[in-house]
mmCIF file of C-alpha atoms in Angstrom:
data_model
loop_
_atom_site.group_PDB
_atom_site.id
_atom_site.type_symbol
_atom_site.label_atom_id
_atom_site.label_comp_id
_atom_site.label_asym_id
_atom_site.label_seq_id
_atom_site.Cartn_x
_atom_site.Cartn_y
_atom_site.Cartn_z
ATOM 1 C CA UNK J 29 -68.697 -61.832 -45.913
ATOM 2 C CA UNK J 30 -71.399 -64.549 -43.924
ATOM 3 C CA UNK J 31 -70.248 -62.695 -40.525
ATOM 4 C CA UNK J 32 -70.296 -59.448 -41.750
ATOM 5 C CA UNK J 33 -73.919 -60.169 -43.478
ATOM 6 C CA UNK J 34 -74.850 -61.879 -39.987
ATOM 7 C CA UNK J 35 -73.735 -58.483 -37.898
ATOM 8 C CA UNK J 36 -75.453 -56.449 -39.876
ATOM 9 C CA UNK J 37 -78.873 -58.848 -39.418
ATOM 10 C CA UNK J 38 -78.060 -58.860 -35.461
ATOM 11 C CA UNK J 39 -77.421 -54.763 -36.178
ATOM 12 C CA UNK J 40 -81.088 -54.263 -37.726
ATOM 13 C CA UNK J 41 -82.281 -57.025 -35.442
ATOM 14 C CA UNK J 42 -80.882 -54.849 -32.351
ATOM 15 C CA UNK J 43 -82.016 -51.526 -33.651
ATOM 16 C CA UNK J 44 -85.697 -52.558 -34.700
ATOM 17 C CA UNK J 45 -85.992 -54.381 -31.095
ATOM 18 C CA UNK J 46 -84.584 -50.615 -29.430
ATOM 19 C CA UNK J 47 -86.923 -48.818 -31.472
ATOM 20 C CA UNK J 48 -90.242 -50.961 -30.693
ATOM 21 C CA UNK J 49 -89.389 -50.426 -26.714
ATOM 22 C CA UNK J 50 -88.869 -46.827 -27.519
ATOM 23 C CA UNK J 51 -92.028 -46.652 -28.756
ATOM 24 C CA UNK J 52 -93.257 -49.151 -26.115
ATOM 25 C CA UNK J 53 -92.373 -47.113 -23.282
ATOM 26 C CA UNK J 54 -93.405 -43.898 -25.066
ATOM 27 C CA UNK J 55 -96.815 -45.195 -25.247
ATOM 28 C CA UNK J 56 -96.774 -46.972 -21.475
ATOM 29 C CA UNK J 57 -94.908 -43.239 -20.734
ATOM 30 C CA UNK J 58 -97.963 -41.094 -22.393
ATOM 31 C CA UNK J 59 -100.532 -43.723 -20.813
ATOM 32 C CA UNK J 60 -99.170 -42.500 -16.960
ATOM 33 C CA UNK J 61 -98.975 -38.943 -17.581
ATOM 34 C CA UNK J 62 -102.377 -39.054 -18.863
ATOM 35 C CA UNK J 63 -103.391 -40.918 -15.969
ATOM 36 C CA UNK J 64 -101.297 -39.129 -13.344
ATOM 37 C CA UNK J 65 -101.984 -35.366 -14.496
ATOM 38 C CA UNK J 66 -104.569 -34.873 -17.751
ATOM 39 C CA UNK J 67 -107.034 -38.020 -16.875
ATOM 40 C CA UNK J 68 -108.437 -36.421 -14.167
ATOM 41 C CA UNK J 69 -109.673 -33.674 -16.152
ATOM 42 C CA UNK J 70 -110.011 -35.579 -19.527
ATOM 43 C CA UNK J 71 -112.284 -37.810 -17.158
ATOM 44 C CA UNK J 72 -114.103 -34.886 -15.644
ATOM 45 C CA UNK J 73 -114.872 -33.856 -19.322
ATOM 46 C CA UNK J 74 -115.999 -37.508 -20.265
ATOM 47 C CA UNK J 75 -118.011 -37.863 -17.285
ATOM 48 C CA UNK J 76 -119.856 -34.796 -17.280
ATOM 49 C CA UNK J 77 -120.757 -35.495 -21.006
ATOM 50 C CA UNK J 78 -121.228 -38.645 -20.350
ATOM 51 C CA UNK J 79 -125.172 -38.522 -21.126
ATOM 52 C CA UNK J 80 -124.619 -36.473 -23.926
ATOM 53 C CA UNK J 81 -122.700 -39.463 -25.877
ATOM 54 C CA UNK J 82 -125.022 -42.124 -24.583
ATOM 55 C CA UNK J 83 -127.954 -40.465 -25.364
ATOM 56 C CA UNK J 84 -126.586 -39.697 -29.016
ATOM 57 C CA UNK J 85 -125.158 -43.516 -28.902
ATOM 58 C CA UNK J 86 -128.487 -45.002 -28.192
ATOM 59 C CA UNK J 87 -130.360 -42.389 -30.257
ATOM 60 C CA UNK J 88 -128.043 -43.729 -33.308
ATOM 61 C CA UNK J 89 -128.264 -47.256 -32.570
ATOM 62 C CA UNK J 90 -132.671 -46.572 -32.206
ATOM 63 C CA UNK J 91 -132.259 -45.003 -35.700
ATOM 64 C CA UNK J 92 -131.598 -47.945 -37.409
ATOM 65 C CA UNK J 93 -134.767 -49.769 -35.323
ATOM 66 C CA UNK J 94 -132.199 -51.026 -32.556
ATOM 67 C CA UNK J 95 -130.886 -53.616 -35.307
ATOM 68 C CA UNK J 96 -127.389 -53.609 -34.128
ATOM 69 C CA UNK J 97 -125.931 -55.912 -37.244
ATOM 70 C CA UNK J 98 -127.712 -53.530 -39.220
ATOM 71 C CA UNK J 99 -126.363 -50.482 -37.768
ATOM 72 C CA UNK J 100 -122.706 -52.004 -37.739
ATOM 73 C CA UNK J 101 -122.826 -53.347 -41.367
ATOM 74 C CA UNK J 102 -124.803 -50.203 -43.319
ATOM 75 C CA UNK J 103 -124.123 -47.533 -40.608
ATOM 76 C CA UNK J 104 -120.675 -48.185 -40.303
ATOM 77 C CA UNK J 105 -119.976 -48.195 -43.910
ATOM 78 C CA UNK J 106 -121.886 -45.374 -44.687
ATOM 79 C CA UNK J 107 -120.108 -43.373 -41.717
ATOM 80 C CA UNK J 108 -116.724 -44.485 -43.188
ATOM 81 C CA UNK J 109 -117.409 -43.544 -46.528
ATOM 82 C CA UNK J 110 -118.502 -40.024 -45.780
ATOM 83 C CA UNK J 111 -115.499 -39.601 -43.704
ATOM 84 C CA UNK J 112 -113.438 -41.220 -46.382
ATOM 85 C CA UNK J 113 -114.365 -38.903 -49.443
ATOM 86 C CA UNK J 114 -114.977 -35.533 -47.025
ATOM 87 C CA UNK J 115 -111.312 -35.309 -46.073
ATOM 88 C CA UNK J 116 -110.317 -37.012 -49.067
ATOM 89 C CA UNK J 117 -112.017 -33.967 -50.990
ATOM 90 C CA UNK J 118 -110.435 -31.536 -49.091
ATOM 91 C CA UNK J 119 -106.845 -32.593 -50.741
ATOM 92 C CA UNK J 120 -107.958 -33.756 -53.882
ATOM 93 C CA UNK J 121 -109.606 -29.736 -53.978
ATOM 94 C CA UNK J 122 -105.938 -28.667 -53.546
ATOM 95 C CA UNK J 123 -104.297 -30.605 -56.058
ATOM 96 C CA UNK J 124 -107.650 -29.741 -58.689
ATOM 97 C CA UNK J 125 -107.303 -25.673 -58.194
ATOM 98 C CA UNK J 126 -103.539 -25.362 -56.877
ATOM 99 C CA UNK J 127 -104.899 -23.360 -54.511
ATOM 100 C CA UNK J 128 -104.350 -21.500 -52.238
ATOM 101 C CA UNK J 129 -100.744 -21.490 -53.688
ATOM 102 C CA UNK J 130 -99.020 -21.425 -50.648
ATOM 103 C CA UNK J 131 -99.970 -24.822 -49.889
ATOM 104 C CA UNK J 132 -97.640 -26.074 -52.940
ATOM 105 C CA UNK J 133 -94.732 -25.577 -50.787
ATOM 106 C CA UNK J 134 -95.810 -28.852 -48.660
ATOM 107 C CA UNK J 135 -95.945 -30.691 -51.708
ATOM 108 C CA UNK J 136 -93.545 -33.928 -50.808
ATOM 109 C CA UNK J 137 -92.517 -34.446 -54.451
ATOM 110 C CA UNK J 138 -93.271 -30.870 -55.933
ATOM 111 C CA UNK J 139 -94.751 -30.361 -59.455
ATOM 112 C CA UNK J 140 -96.072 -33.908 -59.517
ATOM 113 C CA UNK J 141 -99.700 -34.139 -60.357
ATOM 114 C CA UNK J 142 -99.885 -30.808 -61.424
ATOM 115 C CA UNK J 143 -101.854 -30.646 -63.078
ATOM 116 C CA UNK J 144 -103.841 -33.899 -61.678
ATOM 117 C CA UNK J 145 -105.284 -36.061 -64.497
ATOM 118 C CA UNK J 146 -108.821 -35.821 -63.868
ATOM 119 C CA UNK J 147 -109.273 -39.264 -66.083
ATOM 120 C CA UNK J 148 -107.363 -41.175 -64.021
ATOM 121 C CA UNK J 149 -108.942 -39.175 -60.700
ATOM 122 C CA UNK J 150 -112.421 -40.346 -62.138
ATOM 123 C CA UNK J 151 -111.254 -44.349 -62.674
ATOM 124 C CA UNK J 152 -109.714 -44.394 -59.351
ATOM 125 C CA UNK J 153 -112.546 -43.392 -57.416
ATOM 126 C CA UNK J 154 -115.032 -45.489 -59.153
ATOM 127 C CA UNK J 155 -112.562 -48.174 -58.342
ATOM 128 C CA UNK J 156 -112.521 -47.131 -54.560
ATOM 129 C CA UNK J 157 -116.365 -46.650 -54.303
ATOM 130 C CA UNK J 158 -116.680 -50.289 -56.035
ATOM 131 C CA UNK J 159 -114.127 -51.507 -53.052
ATOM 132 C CA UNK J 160 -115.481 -49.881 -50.587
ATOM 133 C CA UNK J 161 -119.449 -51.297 -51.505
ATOM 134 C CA UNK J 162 -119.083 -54.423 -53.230
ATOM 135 C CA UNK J 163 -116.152 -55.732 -51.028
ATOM 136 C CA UNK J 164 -116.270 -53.827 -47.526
ATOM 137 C CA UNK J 165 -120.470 -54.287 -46.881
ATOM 138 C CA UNK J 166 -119.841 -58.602 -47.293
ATOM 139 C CA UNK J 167 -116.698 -57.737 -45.041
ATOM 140 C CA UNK J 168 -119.193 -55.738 -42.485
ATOM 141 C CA UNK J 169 -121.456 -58.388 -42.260
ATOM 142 C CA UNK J 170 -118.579 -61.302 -41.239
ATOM 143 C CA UNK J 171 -116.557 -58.872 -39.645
ATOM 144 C CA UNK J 172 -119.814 -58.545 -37.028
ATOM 145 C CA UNK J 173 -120.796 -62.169 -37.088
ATOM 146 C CA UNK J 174 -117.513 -62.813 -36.239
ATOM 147 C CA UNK J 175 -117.055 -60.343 -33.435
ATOM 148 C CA UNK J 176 -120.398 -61.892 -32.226
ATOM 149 C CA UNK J 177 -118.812 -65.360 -31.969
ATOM 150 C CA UNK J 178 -115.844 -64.108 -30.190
ATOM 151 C CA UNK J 179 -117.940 -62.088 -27.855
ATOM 152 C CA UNK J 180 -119.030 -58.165 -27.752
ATOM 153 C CA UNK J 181 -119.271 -55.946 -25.069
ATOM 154 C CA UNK J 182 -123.422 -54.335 -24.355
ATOM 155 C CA UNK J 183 -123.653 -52.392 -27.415
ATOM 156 C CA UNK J 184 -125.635 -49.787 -25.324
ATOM 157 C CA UNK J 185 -123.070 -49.272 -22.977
ATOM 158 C CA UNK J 186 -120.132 -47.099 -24.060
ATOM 159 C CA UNK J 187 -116.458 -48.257 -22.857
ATOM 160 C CA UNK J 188 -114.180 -46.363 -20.263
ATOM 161 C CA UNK J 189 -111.795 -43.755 -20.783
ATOM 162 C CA UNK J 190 -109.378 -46.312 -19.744
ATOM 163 C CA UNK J 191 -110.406 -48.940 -21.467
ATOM 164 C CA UNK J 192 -110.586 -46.507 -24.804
ATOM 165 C CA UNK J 193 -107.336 -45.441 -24.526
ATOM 166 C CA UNK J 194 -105.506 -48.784 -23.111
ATOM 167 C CA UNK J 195 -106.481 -50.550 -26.847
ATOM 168 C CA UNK J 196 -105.580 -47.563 -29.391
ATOM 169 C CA UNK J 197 -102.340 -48.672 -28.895
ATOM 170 C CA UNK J 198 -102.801 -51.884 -29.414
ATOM 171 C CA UNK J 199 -104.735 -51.597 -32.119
ATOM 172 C CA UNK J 200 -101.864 -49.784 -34.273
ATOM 173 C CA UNK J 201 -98.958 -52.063 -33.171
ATOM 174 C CA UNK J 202 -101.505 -55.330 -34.762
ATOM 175 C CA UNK J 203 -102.117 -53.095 -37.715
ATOM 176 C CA UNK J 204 -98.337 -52.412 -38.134
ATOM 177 C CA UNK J 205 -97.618 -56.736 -37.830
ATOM 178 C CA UNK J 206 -100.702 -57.230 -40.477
ATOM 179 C CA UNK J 207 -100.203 -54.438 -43.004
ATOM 180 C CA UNK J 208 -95.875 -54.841 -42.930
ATOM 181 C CA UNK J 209 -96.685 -58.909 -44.037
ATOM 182 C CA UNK J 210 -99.864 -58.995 -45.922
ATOM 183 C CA UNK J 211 -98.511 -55.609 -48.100
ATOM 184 C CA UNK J 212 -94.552 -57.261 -48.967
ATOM 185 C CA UNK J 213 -96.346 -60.251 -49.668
ATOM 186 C CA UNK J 214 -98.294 -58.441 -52.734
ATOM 187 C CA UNK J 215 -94.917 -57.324 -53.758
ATOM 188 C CA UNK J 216 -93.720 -61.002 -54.065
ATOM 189 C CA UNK J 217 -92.985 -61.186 -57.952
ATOM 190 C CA UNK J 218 -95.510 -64.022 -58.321
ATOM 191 C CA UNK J 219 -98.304 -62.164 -57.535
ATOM 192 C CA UNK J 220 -97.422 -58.410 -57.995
ATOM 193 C CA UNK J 221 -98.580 -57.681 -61.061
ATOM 194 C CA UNK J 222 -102.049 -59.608 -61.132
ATOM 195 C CA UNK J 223 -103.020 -57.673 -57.653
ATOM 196 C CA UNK J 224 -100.635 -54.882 -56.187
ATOM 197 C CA UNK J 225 -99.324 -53.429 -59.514
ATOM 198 C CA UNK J 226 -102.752 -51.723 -59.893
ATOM 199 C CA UNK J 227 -102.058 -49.604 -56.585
ATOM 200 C CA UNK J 228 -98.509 -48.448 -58.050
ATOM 201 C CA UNK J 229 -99.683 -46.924 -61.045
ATOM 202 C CA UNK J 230 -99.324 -43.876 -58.764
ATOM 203 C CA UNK J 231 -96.097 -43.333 -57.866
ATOM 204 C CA UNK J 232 -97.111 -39.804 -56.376
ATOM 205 C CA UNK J 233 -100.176 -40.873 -54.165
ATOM 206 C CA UNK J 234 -102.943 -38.805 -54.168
ATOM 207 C CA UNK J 235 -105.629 -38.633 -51.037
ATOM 208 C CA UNK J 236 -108.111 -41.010 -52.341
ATOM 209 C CA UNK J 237 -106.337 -43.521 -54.411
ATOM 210 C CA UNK J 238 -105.366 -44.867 -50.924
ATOM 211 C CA UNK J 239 -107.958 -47.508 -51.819
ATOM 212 C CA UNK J 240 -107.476 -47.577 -55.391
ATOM 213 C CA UNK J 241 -106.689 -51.061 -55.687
ATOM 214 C CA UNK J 242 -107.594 -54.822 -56.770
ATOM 215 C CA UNK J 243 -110.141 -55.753 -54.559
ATOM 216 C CA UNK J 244 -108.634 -59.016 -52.904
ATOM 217 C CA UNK J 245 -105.708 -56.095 -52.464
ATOM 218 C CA UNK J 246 -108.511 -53.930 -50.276
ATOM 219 C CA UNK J 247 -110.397 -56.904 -47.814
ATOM 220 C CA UNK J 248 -106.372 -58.318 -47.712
ATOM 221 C CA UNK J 249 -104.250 -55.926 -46.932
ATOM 222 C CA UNK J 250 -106.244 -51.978 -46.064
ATOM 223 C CA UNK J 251 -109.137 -54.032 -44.128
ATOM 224 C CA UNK J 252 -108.123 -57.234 -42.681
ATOM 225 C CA UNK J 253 -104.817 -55.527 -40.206
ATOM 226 C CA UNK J 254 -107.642 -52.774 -39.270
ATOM 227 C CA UNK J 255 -109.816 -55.090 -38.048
ATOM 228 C CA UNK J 256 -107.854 -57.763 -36.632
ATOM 229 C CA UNK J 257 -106.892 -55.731 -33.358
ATOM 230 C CA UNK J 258 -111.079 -54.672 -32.366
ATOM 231 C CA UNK J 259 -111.419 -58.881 -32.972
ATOM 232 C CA UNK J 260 -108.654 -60.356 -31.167
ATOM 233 C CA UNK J 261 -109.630 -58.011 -28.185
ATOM 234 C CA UNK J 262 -113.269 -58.313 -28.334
ATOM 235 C CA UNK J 263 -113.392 -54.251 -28.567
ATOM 236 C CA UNK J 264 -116.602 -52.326 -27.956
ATOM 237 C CA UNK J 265 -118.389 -51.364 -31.318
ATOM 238 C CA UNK J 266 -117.916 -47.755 -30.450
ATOM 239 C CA UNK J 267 -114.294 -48.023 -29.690
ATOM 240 C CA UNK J 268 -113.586 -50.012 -33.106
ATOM 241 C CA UNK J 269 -115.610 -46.953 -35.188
ATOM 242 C CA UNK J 270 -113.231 -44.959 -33.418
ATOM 243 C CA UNK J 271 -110.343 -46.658 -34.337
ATOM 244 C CA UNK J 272 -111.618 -47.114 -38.421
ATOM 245 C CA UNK J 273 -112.170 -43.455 -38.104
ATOM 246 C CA UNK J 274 -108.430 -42.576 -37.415
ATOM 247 C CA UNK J 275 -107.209 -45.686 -39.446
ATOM 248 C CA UNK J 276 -108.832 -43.657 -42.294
ATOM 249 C CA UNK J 277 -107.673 -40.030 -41.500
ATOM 250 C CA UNK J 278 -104.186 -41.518 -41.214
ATOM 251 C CA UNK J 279 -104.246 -43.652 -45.107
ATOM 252 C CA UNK J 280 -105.767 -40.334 -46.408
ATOM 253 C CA UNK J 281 -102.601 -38.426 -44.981
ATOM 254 C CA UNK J 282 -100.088 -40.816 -46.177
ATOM 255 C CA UNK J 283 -101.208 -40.742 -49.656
ATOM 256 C CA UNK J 284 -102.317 -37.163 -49.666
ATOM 257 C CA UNK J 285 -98.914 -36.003 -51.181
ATOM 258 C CA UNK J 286 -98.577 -33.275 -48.825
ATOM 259 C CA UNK J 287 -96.378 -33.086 -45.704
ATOM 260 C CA UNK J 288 -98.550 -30.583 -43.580
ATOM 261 C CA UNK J 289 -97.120 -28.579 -40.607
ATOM 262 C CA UNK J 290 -98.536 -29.926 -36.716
ATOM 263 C CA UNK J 291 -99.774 -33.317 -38.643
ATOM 264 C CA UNK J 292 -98.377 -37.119 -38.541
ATOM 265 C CA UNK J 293 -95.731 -37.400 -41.250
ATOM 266 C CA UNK J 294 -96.433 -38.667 -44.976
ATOM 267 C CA UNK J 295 -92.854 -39.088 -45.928
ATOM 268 C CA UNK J 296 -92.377 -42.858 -45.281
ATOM 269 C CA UNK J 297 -95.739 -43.917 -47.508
ATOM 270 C CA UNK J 298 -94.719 -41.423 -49.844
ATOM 271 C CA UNK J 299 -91.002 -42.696 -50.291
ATOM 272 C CA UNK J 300 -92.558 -46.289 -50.898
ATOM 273 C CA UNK J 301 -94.905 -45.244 -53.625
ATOM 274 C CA UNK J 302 -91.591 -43.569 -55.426
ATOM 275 C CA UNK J 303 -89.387 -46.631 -54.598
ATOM 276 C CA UNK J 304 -91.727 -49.542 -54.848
ATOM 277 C CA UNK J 305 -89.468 -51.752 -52.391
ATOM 278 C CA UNK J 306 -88.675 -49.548 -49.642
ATOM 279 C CA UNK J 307 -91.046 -48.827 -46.355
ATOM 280 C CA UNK J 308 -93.559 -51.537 -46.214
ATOM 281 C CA UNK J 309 -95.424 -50.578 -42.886
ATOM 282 C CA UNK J 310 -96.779 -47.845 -41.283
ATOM 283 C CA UNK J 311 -94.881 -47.204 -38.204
ATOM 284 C CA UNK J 312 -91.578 -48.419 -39.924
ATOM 285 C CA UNK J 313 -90.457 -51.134 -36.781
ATOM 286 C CA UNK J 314 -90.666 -53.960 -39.371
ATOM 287 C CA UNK J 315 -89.219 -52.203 -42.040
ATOM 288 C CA UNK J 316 -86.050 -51.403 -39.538
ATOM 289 C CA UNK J 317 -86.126 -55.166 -38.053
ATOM 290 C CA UNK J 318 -86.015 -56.670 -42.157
ATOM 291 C CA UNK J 319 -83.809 -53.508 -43.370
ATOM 292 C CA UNK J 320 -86.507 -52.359 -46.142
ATOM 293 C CA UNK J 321 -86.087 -48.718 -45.034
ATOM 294 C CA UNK J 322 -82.202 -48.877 -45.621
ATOM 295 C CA UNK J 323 -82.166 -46.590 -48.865
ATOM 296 C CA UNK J 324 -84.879 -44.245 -46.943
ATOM 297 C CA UNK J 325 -82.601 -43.705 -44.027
ATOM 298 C CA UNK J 326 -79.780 -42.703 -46.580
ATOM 299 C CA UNK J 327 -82.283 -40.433 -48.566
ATOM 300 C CA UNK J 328 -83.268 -36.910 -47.270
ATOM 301 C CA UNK J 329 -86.439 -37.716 -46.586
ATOM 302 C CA UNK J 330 -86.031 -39.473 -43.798
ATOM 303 C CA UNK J 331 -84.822 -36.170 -42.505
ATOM 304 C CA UNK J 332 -87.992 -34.681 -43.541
ATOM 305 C CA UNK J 333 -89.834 -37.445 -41.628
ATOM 306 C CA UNK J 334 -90.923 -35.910 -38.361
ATOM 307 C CA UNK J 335 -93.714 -33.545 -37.286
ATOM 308 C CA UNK J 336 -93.559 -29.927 -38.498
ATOM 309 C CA UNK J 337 -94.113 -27.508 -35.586
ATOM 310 C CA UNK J 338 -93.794 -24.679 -37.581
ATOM 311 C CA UNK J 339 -95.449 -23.355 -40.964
ATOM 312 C CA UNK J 340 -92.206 -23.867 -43.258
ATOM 313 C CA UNK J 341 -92.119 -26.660 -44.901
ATOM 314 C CA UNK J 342 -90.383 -29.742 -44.088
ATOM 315 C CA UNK J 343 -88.523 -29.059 -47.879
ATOM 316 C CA UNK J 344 -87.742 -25.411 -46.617
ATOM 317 C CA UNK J 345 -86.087 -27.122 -42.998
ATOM 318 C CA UNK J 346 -84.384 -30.105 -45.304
ATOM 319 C CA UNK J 347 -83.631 -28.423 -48.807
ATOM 320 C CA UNK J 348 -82.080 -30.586 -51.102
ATOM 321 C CA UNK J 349 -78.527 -30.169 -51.862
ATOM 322 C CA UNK J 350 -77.566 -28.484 -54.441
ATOM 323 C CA UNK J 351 -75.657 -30.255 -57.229
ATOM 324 C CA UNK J 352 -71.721 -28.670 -56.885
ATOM 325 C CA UNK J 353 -70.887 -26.798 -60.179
ATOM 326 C CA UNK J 354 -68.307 -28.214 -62.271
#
């Protein structure tokens, strides 16, 4: 039983290791086509509107009387937050109306939330505004004093192409280390239900309650594995608003509900909020290296886990089975 228990941790152990050089060389893959074939032109395009983002840049960073730690702290929250709660909107306007009804059919677990209790809609967001004001602005401000002690790049001057698209990367495989550990350690049973439990009172997510949460939950684990990778490589301010931007677009689409065609999958996040102890990260390499996406692998969602490149819906390409008459 100890050997067969140790194969199967060398098996996961194996697997997880194959799957992070998959995606690895995918990414070092992606990086040389772009540079062999599409950079040229992607850099003709950034170059020739080159002065158009550095004027706009420098026009921004004049509009808040070229304070930069004022800029980074309110700017950057207030940027966040609009971005935040105007895509957020967009699904929460879907689940609200149930229309346009053919959007019902991407529903990952259909005829949840339907209709959407507009009592608990109302408490969560209050809670998510209160997060993202009374915990993310004293975040801001040592977030930027910090990234001042380790050393930023001239505010004024934007970052490369290169250089833009060499940390993205980067940036998601520290977010996957920081959000697999700091999130299963708010599901230790110690803790669980003074911090994390208040998260999983959804177990069909809705867009915004992404930061519906105890507040040490938010600077801990939704803030902290963000903005660890822009610190630890002493990223350009512009490069890490970037990178919030499309850390937020990303938690909006794996609570949204929905699994929508040509868009990043929501299945994994979804499955977690429906299991509670399954599917811990974001990209799923820890989850596959610790085996806490076992019952997910066995479960027809992971089937449904890909990218749509077609209008039906993933439920429609992976129907359930139907239960066998007696």
């Amino acid at each position: 039983m100890v050997g067969e228990k140790q194969q199967q941790g060398t098996g996961r152990l194996a697997s997880s290791l194959g799957s992070a050089l998959v995606v690895l060389a995918s990414i070092v893959v992606v990086f040389a086509a772009f540079r062999n074939s599409l950079t040229w032109h992607l850099q003709r395009f950034w170059g020739a509107s080159g002065d158009f983002w550095q004027s706009n840049w420098e026009w921004a960073l004049d509009s808040y009387g070229q304070d930069e730690e004022k800029f980074y702290v309110f700017g950057l929250t207030l940027l966040t937050m609009t971005v935040f709660w105007g895509i957020g909107s967009i699904y929460i306007f879907l689940d609200l109306t149930n229309w346009p009804k053919f959007m019902r059919k991407y529903k990952i677990q259909p005829g949840t939330n339907e209709p959407l209790d507009k009592f608990k809609l109302i408490q969560g967001a209050l809670q998510g505004v209160f997060n993202q004001i009374v915990v993310g602005l004293p975040v801001a401000m040592l977030a930027y004093k910090l990234m001042q002690w380790r050393g930023m790049p001239p505010t004024r001057e934007l970052p490369t192409f290169q250089r833009v698209l060499f940390e993205l990367p980067i940036f998601i495989l520290i977010e996957e280390f920081g959000f697999y550990y700091s999130h299963r350690l708010l599901h230790h049973k110690s803790i669980y239900k003074y911090i994390h439990k208040k998260h999983h009172e959804w177990t069909a997510p809705v867009s915004v309650m992404a930061i519906y949460c105890h507040p040490v939950e938010h600077f801990f684990s939704n803030m902290f594995p963000i903005l660890l990778g822009p610190f630890l490589l002493g990223s350009h301010m512009a490069t890490g608003i970037l990178w919030f931007i499309l850390a937020i677009i990303t938690t909006l689409n794996d609570h949204s509900g929905y699994h929508m065609p040509f868009a990043f999958s929501s299945e994994f996040h979804d499955f977690h909020h429906l299991k509670f102890n399954q599917c811990f990260g974001v990209l799923g390499l820890l989850d596959r290296l610790h085996g806490t996406d076992a019952v997910f692998r066995k479960n027809m969602a992971f089937k449904r886990h890909m990218v749509v490149t077609s209008f039906k819906s993933a439920r429609e390409l992976y129907p359930d089975e139907l239960k066998k008459s007696k």
